[in-house]
Amino acid sequence: MLFLRASRRWTPQTLTKRPPRLVPSRLCSPGSPIFLPHGTRIFNRLVDFLRRQYVQYGFDEVITPTIYKKELWAKSGHLDNYADDMFTVTSTSPARADQHEATGEADEYGLKPMNCPGHCLIFASKVRSYRDLPIRYADFSPLHRNEVSGALSGLTRVRRFHQDDGHIFCRPAQIEAEIAQTLAFVRETYRVLRMGSYRLALSTRPQENCIGSLEDWEQAEASLRRALDASGEAWTVNEGDGAFYGPKIDVILQDRNGKEHQTATIQLDFQLPKRFELEYIAPAPEVEQKGETTTDAELLAVSGPVRPVMIHRAVLGSVERLMALLIEHHQGKWPLWLNPRQAIILTLNDQEATVKWAEHARDVLRSMEGTGDGSGMPPVMAVDVDDRPVSLALKIKAAKEKGYSIYGVVGPGEVEKGTVMVDVGGLPLPEGAAPRGKKDIKKSMTPRELRVKPLPDTDTILAFPIFNRYQNLTYTPGITPKMDLTTPSDPPPAYITAAAAHGLPLRQSAPVRKGPLPLDLPILAHLRTKRVILASASPRRRALLAQIGLTNLEIRPSPAPEDLDKSTHTPEEYVAATARQKCMAVYAAALAEQGSTPDAEDPALVIAADTIIATVTGQILEKPRSEAEHVRTLTHLRDTVSHRVLTAVCVLAPKDDATHPGYVTAAHTEATRVVFAQAEDGLGDEVILSYVRTREGADKAGGYALQGVGGMVLVERIEGGVDNVIGLPVRKCLQLCERVVFKQGEEEEEEEEEE
């Protein structure tokens, strides 16, 4: 058990297996929950879920101290406005007295009630440019708040807790976009948690104990109001309920009893950046500080310091409080991905052969053997074995009482056939789903089939992480397991060249249309006069760069074979390594030619990119190698609902000096989620076959073109950059070019500081 059970009702009073008198946390650490192994599993899965989202929403996780000197809290304003809710830490050891007198070190510290001052110190640790913003930090460090004993309530209000704490340092002009993205983060998270609807509330300036000018408060509240209006969601106002440093948006959830709890929060803060004297450098600083833009060359010629805006955000809020709400909401019937007891193998008898087969099935489900991916990842499914010498009926009864989602039974017949009789009756049904029939509940499967095939009515793909290590996508019953791509097929050139045999030529990207003048950016102006090599034969990447005015590209496809082992790399690792391999191979070939042609111009920049598809099963897909494989690929992408398009960019420029290795590189990997239409929406097998025969997607990763017919007949929607799916995230590519061409010295200084 994770918590005490009172009468017949689950209650989130404490996470303990024994009566409180045996685990006396209320005596040794009042208000601090003790998590036992199963409670810790739930906690870690929630935190891991958030960490996966941080990649998508651009947060970098940091770790900060638990205690700081009281001078820091005085500087942040907490000592004047929050002292009653803080714990003071004082050294009382006589042995330390002489040391404190000699060093002048203060005796008094404060346990941190929030992470924001620490994140301000990180921001202030180096000079920042307007190009660096927004900067987003996340922190899961434990927090302590000295709540009065009468306010303590189970897990909903405790003294030691964890927040999925994040802080965004942004330019004034970026405020509304960052708040809109944070509200989208909240929507996606609560959609996956499926705890029902929530309401938004704007909390405004308190009448007492607040810092900052009235003008700052009015500006901050106006920004939040505009962001809330733009979200399209209903919201209310809580007058005077803001934090002492700024207004906030609160997310209010109801528990099963109708009681409301504040969970997520988004707070706008103009004060801490002032108190910590945070700044970044930008042109036309006075205009920048107002959140405005200008084209006045005279103003833009002057750069100066600008105060950033700080956005505090927590999506789950207190992880402990959210766990309490989840406990009440699920009433012991956990979704598979959160259930600390996911599966159990029951033996029909205690014979040695039966027990060994049960243990083998457990090990396969735990991914301890038979995975074949070489990832070295730890077990991803909690599986137990019950081989007690008692009747099967008693074992099944115990498994149901303990709340296992899945239980398998093995006996002599299963040992002989190499199967497990699986019962999935413990899986909660999605809302509105029809009751399961017996044939849907019990199935005979091999352990490997159980591991790689989806189970019916699982509510999220994240619910079963062995299906997909990286995504949290909605699961649709009938999802296809990993495709069999082991059938020998023709190499890519043979398939692409054969396109004309089907009556239609291979589609090429349309020429860049005449229209606006090219972008007038310093990096582009510099590169237009230099030798720039695009290490790719892709006409789409060439067209994307030409659209922004980079038309002097030298096209040199990489001579290096793309033979990295997909089974030993994650999709991110594979695409990044392939892009770097292309970049280095083309640069080496260009240097080799320089030796034979001394008068030739040195390459000033090499741009390389690689695009792959990462399926929900963790599989890496590139260009189809045959028509049959093309059909299988698109059918798989349709049946798995969504996938990610990953594009890695690697750029290289020669060093300005002669230091080793003679060049600098920079790289970035960007992901875009693509959702395919479904068969019931008109994407039947005949549509897929018809599209394949157009040969539009024959030379593209995943076998479809978002910018062509494929985007109209196959794709329902995308989440992320369109240019990334086409083959090159242009904005990030330009940033990388700036870094290796204009900021070589800055990069070296940063590396020295890190060392």
Short mmCIF file of C-alpha atoms in Angstrom, two decimals, residues 191-192 194 334-339 342 381 405-406 422 424-431 433-434 436 440 443 445 450-468 472-479 641:
data_model
loop_
_atom_site.label_atom_id
_atom_site.label_comp_id
_atom_site.label_asym_id
_atom_site.label_seq_id
_atom_site.Cartn_x
_atom_site.Cartn_y
_atom_site.Cartn_z
CA ARG A 191 -4.81 16.08 -20.76
CA VAL A 192 -2.44 13.17 -20.13
CA ARG A 194 -7.00 12.96 -17.24
CA TRP A 334 -4.34 3.37 -11.31
CA PRO A 335 -3.69 3.85 -15.02
CA LEU A 336 -0.98 1.47 -16.15
CA TRP A 337 1.79 4.05 -16.50
CA LEU A 338 1.36 5.29 -12.92
CA ASN A 339 0.53 1.99 -11.24
CA GLN A 342 1.85 -2.92 -13.09
CA MET A 381 7.93 -2.14 -16.12
CA SER A 405 -3.25 -3.84 -13.78
CA ILE A 406 -2.23 -7.05 -15.51
CA VAL A 422 -2.69 -12.78 -19.74
CA VAL A 424 -5.93 -7.36 -18.55
CA GLY A 425 -9.18 -6.90 -16.63
CA GLY A 426 -7.37 -4.65 -14.14
CA LEU A 427 -6.71 -1.98 -16.75
CA PRO A 428 -9.07 0.98 -16.29
CA LEU A 429 -11.31 1.64 -19.27
CA PRO A 430 -11.02 5.00 -21.04
CA GLU A 431 -14.01 7.29 -20.54
CA ALA A 433 -15.40 2.95 -23.77
CA ALA A 434 -17.64 -0.09 -24.07
CA ARG A 436 -14.64 -5.48 -22.43
CA ASP A 440 -10.61 -8.95 -24.86
CA LYS A 443 -5.30 -13.81 -24.15
CA MET A 445 0.65 -14.61 -25.59
CA LEU A 450 3.24 -9.19 -24.42
CA ARG A 451 6.23 -6.90 -24.27
CA VAL A 452 6.05 -5.46 -27.79
CA LYS A 453 2.33 -5.62 -28.55
CA PRO A 454 -0.07 -3.05 -27.15
CA LEU A 455 -2.68 -4.04 -24.66
CA PRO A 456 -6.33 -3.15 -25.24
CA ASP A 457 -7.77 0.06 -23.85
CA THR A 458 -4.56 1.47 -22.44
CA ASP A 459 -5.21 5.15 -21.95
CA THR A 460 -1.85 6.63 -22.98
CA ILE A 461 1.21 5.37 -24.74
CA LEU A 462 3.19 6.81 -21.83
CA ALA A 463 1.16 4.42 -19.74
CA PHE A 464 3.32 1.63 -21.06
CA PRO A 465 6.82 3.08 -21.46
CA ILE A 466 8.17 -0.10 -23.08
CA PHE A 467 6.23 0.84 -26.21
CA ASN A 468 7.97 4.16 -26.55
CA ASN A 472 3.57 10.80 -24.23
CA LEU A 473 1.02 10.43 -26.99
CA THR A 474 -2.60 9.38 -26.81
CA TYR A 475 -2.95 5.66 -27.42
CA THR A 476 -5.49 4.35 -29.91
CA PRO A 477 -6.54 0.68 -29.65
CA GLY A 478 -5.28 -1.26 -32.62
CA ILE A 479 -1.85 0.37 -32.66
CA VAL A 641 -1.39 7.90 -34.96
#
